[in-house]
Coordinates of C-alpha atoms and ligand atoms in Angstrom, one line a residue:
M1078 CA 45.4 -45.3 -2.0
A1079 CA 45.8 -43.0 -5.0
A1080 CA 42.4 -41.4 -4.3
A1081 CA 43.4 -40.6 -0.7
L1082 CA 46.4 -38.7 -2.0
D1083 CA 44.5 -36.8 -4.6
P1084 CA 44.2 -33.2 -3.5
G1085 CA 41.3 -32.9 -5.9
G1086 CA 39.5 -35.5 -3.8
I1087 CA 39.9 -33.4 -0.7
H1088 CA 38.4 -30.5 -2.5
R1089 CA 35.5 -32.3 -4.0
H1090 CA 34.0 -33.0 -0.7
H1091 CA 33.9 -29.4 0.3
R1092 CA 32.2 -27.5 -2.5
R1093 CA 30.6 -25.2 0.1
I1094 CA 33.9 -23.3 0.5
P1095 CA 33.9 -20.5 -2.2
A1096 CA 36.5 -20.6 -5.0
P1097 CA 39.6 -18.5 -4.1
E1098 CA 39.4 -14.9 -5.3
F1099 CA 42.8 -15.1 -7.0
A1100 CA 41.3 -17.2 -9.7
V1101 CA 40.1 -14.1 -11.4
I1102 CA 43.2 -11.9 -10.9
D1103 CA 45.8 -11.8 -13.6
A1104 CA 49.3 -12.8 -12.6
P1105 CA 51.2 -9.5 -13.3
D1106 CA 48.5 -7.7 -11.5
L1107 CA 49.3 -9.7 -8.3
V1108 CA 52.9 -8.6 -8.4
L1109 CA 51.8 -5.0 -9.0
A1110 CA 49.3 -5.3 -6.1
R1111 CA 52.1 -6.5 -3.8
Y1112 CA 54.5 -3.7 -4.6
R1113 CA 52.3 -1.1 -6.2
D1114 CA 55.2 -0.2 -8.5
P1115 CA 54.8 -0.8 -12.2
A1116 CA 58.5 -1.0 -12.5
L1117 CA 58.4 -4.3 -10.5
M1118 CA 55.7 -5.8 -12.7
A1119 CA 58.3 -8.3 -13.9
E1120 CA 57.6 -11.0 -16.3
A1121 CA 57.7 -13.4 -13.4
P1122 CA 56.9 -17.0 -13.9
M1123 CA 53.4 -17.7 -12.6
N1124 CA 51.4 -20.7 -11.6
P1125 CA 48.5 -21.4 -9.2
V1126 CA 50.8 -21.7 -6.2
L1127 CA 52.4 -18.4 -6.7
Q1128 CA 49.0 -16.8 -7.5
S1129 CA 47.7 -18.0 -4.2
I1130 CA 50.8 -16.9 -2.2
L1131 CA 50.9 -13.5 -3.9
S1132 CA 47.2 -13.0 -3.1
H1133 CA 47.7 -13.3 0.6
R1134 CA 45.9 -10.8 2.9
S1135 CA 45.1 -11.3 6.6
C1136 CA 41.5 -12.1 7.2
R1137 CA 39.9 -10.6 10.3
A1138 CA 36.2 -11.3 9.6
F1139 CA 34.8 -14.8 9.3
L1140 CA 31.5 -16.5 8.5
P1141 CA 30.3 -18.9 11.2
T1142 CA 30.8 -21.8 8.7
P1143 CA 32.7 -24.6 10.5
I1144 CA 35.9 -25.9 8.9
P1145 CA 35.2 -29.5 7.8
P1146 CA 37.4 -32.1 9.6
A1147 CA 38.9 -33.4 6.3
T1148 CA 39.8 -29.8 5.3
L1149 CA 41.5 -29.3 8.7
A1150 CA 43.3 -32.6 8.3
A1151 CA 44.6 -31.4 4.9
I1152 CA 45.8 -28.1 6.4
I1153 CA 47.5 -30.0 9.2
A1154 CA 49.2 -32.3 6.7
A1155 CA 50.5 -29.3 4.9
A1156 CA 51.9 -27.9 8.2
S1157 CA 53.5 -31.2 8.9
S1158 CA 55.1 -31.1 5.4
A1159 CA 57.2 -28.1 6.2
A1160 CA 61.0 -28.6 6.6
T1161 CA 62.0 -29.1 10.2
S1162 CA 65.4 -28.7 11.8
S1163 CA 67.2 -32.1 12.1
N1164 CA 63.7 -33.6 11.6
L1165 CA 63.1 -32.9 15.3
Q1166 CA 59.6 -31.7 14.6
A1167 CA 59.8 -29.6 17.7
W1168 CA 56.4 -28.0 17.3
S1169 CA 52.8 -28.9 18.3
L1170 CA 49.4 -27.6 17.4
M1171 CA 46.5 -26.8 19.7
V1172 CA 43.1 -26.8 18.0
V1173 CA 40.6 -24.6 20.0
E1174 CA 37.0 -24.7 19.0
D1175 CA 35.2 -24.3 22.4
P1176 CA 33.6 -20.8 22.2
A1177 CA 34.3 -20.1 25.9
R1178 CA 37.9 -21.0 25.6
K1179 CA 38.3 -18.8 22.4
A1180 CA 36.7 -15.9 24.3
R1181 CA 39.1 -16.3 27.2
L1182 CA 42.1 -16.5 24.8
A1183 CA 40.8 -13.4 22.9
A1184 CA 40.6 -11.6 26.3
L1185 CA 44.3 -12.5 26.9
A1186 CA 45.2 -11.3 23.4
G1187 CA 44.0 -7.8 23.6
G1188 CA 40.3 -8.5 23.0
Q1189 CA 40.7 -9.3 19.3
K1190 CA 37.2 -10.1 18.2
H1191 CA 38.3 -12.2 15.2
I1192 CA 39.5 -14.9 17.6
V1193 CA 36.0 -15.4 18.9
Q1194 CA 34.5 -15.1 15.4
S1195 CA 36.7 -17.7 13.8
P1196 CA 35.2 -21.2 14.0
T1197 CA 38.7 -22.7 14.6
F1198 CA 41.5 -21.0 16.5
L1199 CA 44.9 -22.7 16.0
V1200 CA 47.7 -22.1 18.5
W1201 CA 51.2 -23.0 17.3
L1202 CA 53.5 -24.3 20.0
A1203 CA 57.2 -24.4 20.3
D1204 CA 57.5 -27.8 21.9
L1205 CA 60.6 -29.1 23.7
A1206 CA 58.6 -31.2 26.1
R1207 CA 58.1 -34.0 23.6
L1208 CA 61.8 -34.5 23.2
D1209 CA 62.2 -34.6 27.0
T1210 CA 59.4 -37.1 27.3
I1211 CA 60.9 -39.3 24.5
A1212 CA 64.3 -39.2 26.3
G1213 CA 62.6 -40.2 29.5
Q1214 CA 60.8 -43.2 27.9
N1215 CA 64.2 -44.3 26.7
Q1216 CA 65.7 -44.0 30.3
E1217 CA 67.8 -41.1 29.1
S1218 CA 68.0 -37.5 30.1
V1219 CA 68.7 -34.6 27.7
T1220 CA 70.1 -31.2 28.7
G1221 CA 70.5 -29.8 25.2
I1222 CA 66.9 -28.7 25.3
D1223 CA 67.8 -26.1 28.0
Y1224 CA 69.8 -24.0 25.5
L1225 CA 68.5 -21.0 23.6
E1226 CA 69.5 -22.7 20.4
L1227 CA 66.8 -25.4 20.9
F1228 CA 64.2 -22.8 21.8
M1229 CA 65.0 -21.1 18.5
V1230 CA 64.8 -24.4 16.6
A1231 CA 61.3 -25.0 18.1
L1232 CA 60.1 -21.5 17.4
I1233 CA 61.4 -21.7 13.8
D1234 CA 59.8 -25.1 13.3
A1235 CA 56.4 -23.8 14.6
A1236 CA 56.6 -20.8 12.3
L1237 CA 57.4 -22.8 9.2
A1238 CA 54.6 -25.3 9.9
A1239 CA 52.1 -22.4 10.5
Q1240 CA 53.0 -20.6 7.3
N1241 CA 52.6 -23.9 5.3
A1242 CA 49.2 -24.2 6.9
V1243 CA 48.3 -20.6 5.8
V1244 CA 49.5 -21.2 2.3
A1245 CA 47.3 -24.4 2.2
L1246 CA 44.2 -22.9 3.7
E1247 CA 44.4 -19.8 1.4
S1248 CA 44.7 -22.1 -1.6
L1249 CA 41.3 -23.6 -0.5
G1250 CA 39.6 -20.2 -0.3
L1251 CA 39.9 -20.0 3.5
G1252 CA 41.3 -17.0 5.4
A1253 CA 43.5 -16.6 8.4
V1254 CA 45.1 -14.0 10.6
Y1255 CA 48.1 -14.7 12.9
I1256 CA 47.7 -13.6 16.5
G1257 CA 51.1 -12.5 18.0
A1258 CA 49.2 -10.9 20.8
L1259 CA 48.9 -14.4 22.3
R1260 CA 52.3 -13.7 23.7
N1261 CA 51.0 -10.7 25.7
R1262 CA 50.3 -13.0 28.7
P1263 CA 52.3 -16.2 28.1
E1264 CA 51.8 -17.8 31.5
Q1265 CA 48.0 -17.3 31.4
V1266 CA 47.8 -18.7 27.9
A1267 CA 49.9 -21.7 29.0
A1268 CA 47.5 -22.3 31.9
E1269 CA 44.4 -22.0 29.7
L1270 CA 45.8 -24.5 27.3
G1271 CA 47.2 -26.9 29.9
L1272 CA 50.7 -26.6 28.5
P1273 CA 53.4 -28.6 30.3
K1274 CA 56.8 -27.2 31.1
R1275 CA 58.9 -26.4 28.0
V1276 CA 55.9 -25.8 25.7
F1277 CA 55.4 -22.2 24.5
A1278 CA 52.4 -20.8 22.7
A1279 CA 54.3 -18.9 20.0
F1280 CA 51.4 -17.3 18.2
G1281 CA 47.8 -18.0 17.3
L1282 CA 46.1 -18.3 13.9
A1283 CA 42.4 -17.6 13.6
I1284 CA 41.0 -19.4 10.5
G1285 CA 37.7 -19.7 8.7
V1286 CA 35.7 -18.8 5.7
P1287 CA 36.3 -15.1 4.9
D1288 CA 33.2 -12.9 5.3
P1289 CA 32.8 -11.4 1.8
A1290 CA 31.2 -8.3 3.3
A1291 CA 34.6 -7.4 4.9
A1292 CA 37.0 -8.3 2.2
S1293 CA 40.4 -6.8 2.7
G1294 CA 43.0 -5.8 0.1
I1295 CA 46.5 -6.9 -0.8
K1296 CA 48.8 -4.9 1.5
P1297 CA 51.8 -3.5 -0.2
R1298 CA 55.3 -4.5 0.9
L1299 CA 58.6 -2.9 0.9
P1300 CA 60.3 -3.1 -2.5
P1301 CA 63.0 -5.7 -3.1
G1302 CA 65.5 -2.9 -3.4
V1303 CA 65.1 -2.3 0.3
V1304 CA 64.7 -5.8 1.6
V1305 CA 67.2 -7.8 -0.6
H1306 CA 70.9 -7.5 -0.2
R1307 CA 73.5 -9.1 -2.4
E1308 CA 76.7 -10.6 -1.1
Q1309 CA 77.1 -8.0 1.7
Y1310 CA 74.6 -6.1 3.8
D1311 CA 73.9 -2.5 2.7
P1312 CA 72.7 -0.4 5.7
T1313 CA 71.7 2.6 3.6
I1314 CA 68.0 3.2 3.0
D1315 CA 67.2 5.6 0.2
P1316 CA 64.8 8.2 1.8
A1317 CA 62.9 8.7 -1.5
T1318 CA 62.3 5.0 -1.8
L1319 CA 61.0 4.9 1.8
A1320 CA 58.8 7.9 1.2
A1321 CA 57.3 6.3 -1.9
Y1322 CA 56.5 3.2 0.2
D1323 CA 54.9 5.3 2.9
A1324 CA 52.7 6.9 0.2
R1325 CA 51.7 3.5 -1.2
M1326 CA 50.8 2.3 2.3
S1327 CA 48.8 5.5 2.9
A1328 CA 46.8 5.0 -0.3
F1329 CA 46.2 1.4 0.8
Q1330 CA 45.0 2.5 4.3
Q1331 CA 42.7 5.0 2.8
E1332 CA 41.2 2.5 0.4
Q1333 CA 40.6 0.1 3.3
A1334 CA 39.0 3.0 5.3
M1335 CA 41.7 2.4 7.9
P1336 CA 43.6 5.1 9.9
D1337 CA 46.2 6.7 7.7
E1338 CA 49.4 6.8 9.7
R1339 CA 52.7 6.8 7.9
W1340 CA 54.1 3.3 7.8
S1341 CA 57.6 4.3 8.9
Q1342 CA 56.1 6.3 11.8
R1343 CA 53.9 3.4 12.8
A1344 CA 56.9 1.0 12.7
I1345 CA 59.0 3.4 14.9
N1346 CA 56.1 3.7 17.4
R1347 CA 55.8 -0.1 17.5
V1348 CA 59.4 -0.5 18.7
R1349 CA 59.8 2.8 20.6
G1350 CA 60.4 1.2 23.9
P1351 CA 59.3 -1.4 26.4
A1352 CA 55.9 0.2 26.8
S1353 CA 55.1 -0.4 23.1
L1354 CA 55.6 -4.1 23.3
S1355 CA 52.1 -4.9 24.8
G1356 CA 53.5 -6.6 27.9
R1357 CA 56.0 -8.7 25.9
H1358 CA 59.0 -6.8 27.1
R1359 CA 59.1 -9.4 30.0
M1360 CA 59.3 -12.4 27.6
R1361 CA 62.6 -13.6 29.1
E1362 CA 61.1 -13.8 32.5
A1363 CA 57.9 -15.4 31.2
L1364 CA 59.9 -18.0 29.3
G1365 CA 61.8 -18.8 32.5
A1366 CA 58.6 -19.3 34.3
L1367 CA 57.4 -21.7 31.5
G1368 CA 60.5 -23.9 32.0
F1369 CA 62.8 -22.6 29.3
E1370 CA 66.3 -22.0 30.7
L1371 CA 67.6 -20.4 27.4
K1372 CA 71.3 -21.1 28.4
Ligands
LIG1559 C1 53.7 -13.5 13.9 C2 52.6 -12.5 13.5 C3 51.7 -12.0 14.5 C4 50.7 -11.2 14.1 N1 49.8 -10.8 15.1 C5 48.6 -10.2 14.8 C6 47.7 -9.9 15.8 O1 47.8 -10.2 17.0 N2 46.5 -9.3 15.4 C7 46.3 -9.0 14.1 O2 45.2 -8.4 13.8 N3 47.2 -9.2 13.1 C8 48.4 -9.8 13.4 N4 49.3 -10.1 12.4 C9 49.0 -9.8 11.0 C10 49.9 -8.7 10.5 O3 49.4 -7.5 11.1 C11 49.8 -8.7 9.0 O4 50.3 -9.9 8.5 C12 50.6 -7.5 8.4 O5 50.0 -6.3 8.8 C13 50.6 -7.6 6.9 O6 49.3 -7.6 6.4 P1 48.7 -8.8 5.5 O7 49.0 -10.1 6.2 O8 47.3 -8.6 5.2 O9 49.5 -8.8 4.2 C14 50.4 -10.9 12.8 C15 51.3 -11.4 11.8 C16 52.3 -12.2 12.1 C17 53.2 -12.8 11.1

């Protein structure tokens, strides 16, 4: 029993997966990498969990190496370990490994090649159908699931489970990228995955062994001074602070040989209007078609 619970035991069976890169990066350097501001290189407490979380970067290039079943099982157990509203566990997971299905899903999600390239594509589901089924098996009917609140519960549960999975798989040296573009065509994705009424594919997650030839860097984030409020919300944003962040993001984009567009301009463009939502401006209608009343 003890052996089954020993995380070292899980790892021992999968030596083929390379050691996480964070093992060689000093802890203060990770905080510096996240904010690119020496002033924020605090004497933060540090441990392997924080080192792994601070080392996060989305991975968009994978080796064909399959994910061993025991590793996937550990990742799923980590997902299941996330807190869940009222212990309702209103999320489900779809594991997609059929190359033809991955290709069809990639086509529905803006043709993102990393979906096809990843050996395992996970789709995180906001699932209110299970509660409906359980009620039916108890000769009861439930209408609480028809409210927006329960949709939010299911969506939050799915997101928390997914992020626990990401933390777990990155700690094992694997990489992942979320795929929000799976919401571009919700009805078609639901049909492809055979989803019943009241199950929504919230987002995908392409996972696999990162291709070392396409290693990406740690993307800087907005400083705590912009993101963190104390006691009451402060709506002001210091233009100089924002300009400094734009400059850090520009430096990052150049280092990654990616197009250098100001972060704030890119963010504005992303939310400019319905046309910039990649088809997702009709989400309310799509959710209705998928059986969510959102009362
Ligand atoms: C819910 C969600 C959806 C996302 N969708 C996509 C996507 O469709 N395609 C993609 O390449 N990256 C996607 N991303 C990854 C973000 O672009 C990425 O997390 C962000 O740029 C920060 O970079 P980092 O994760 O490397 O730190 C998504 C991230 C989240 C959280």
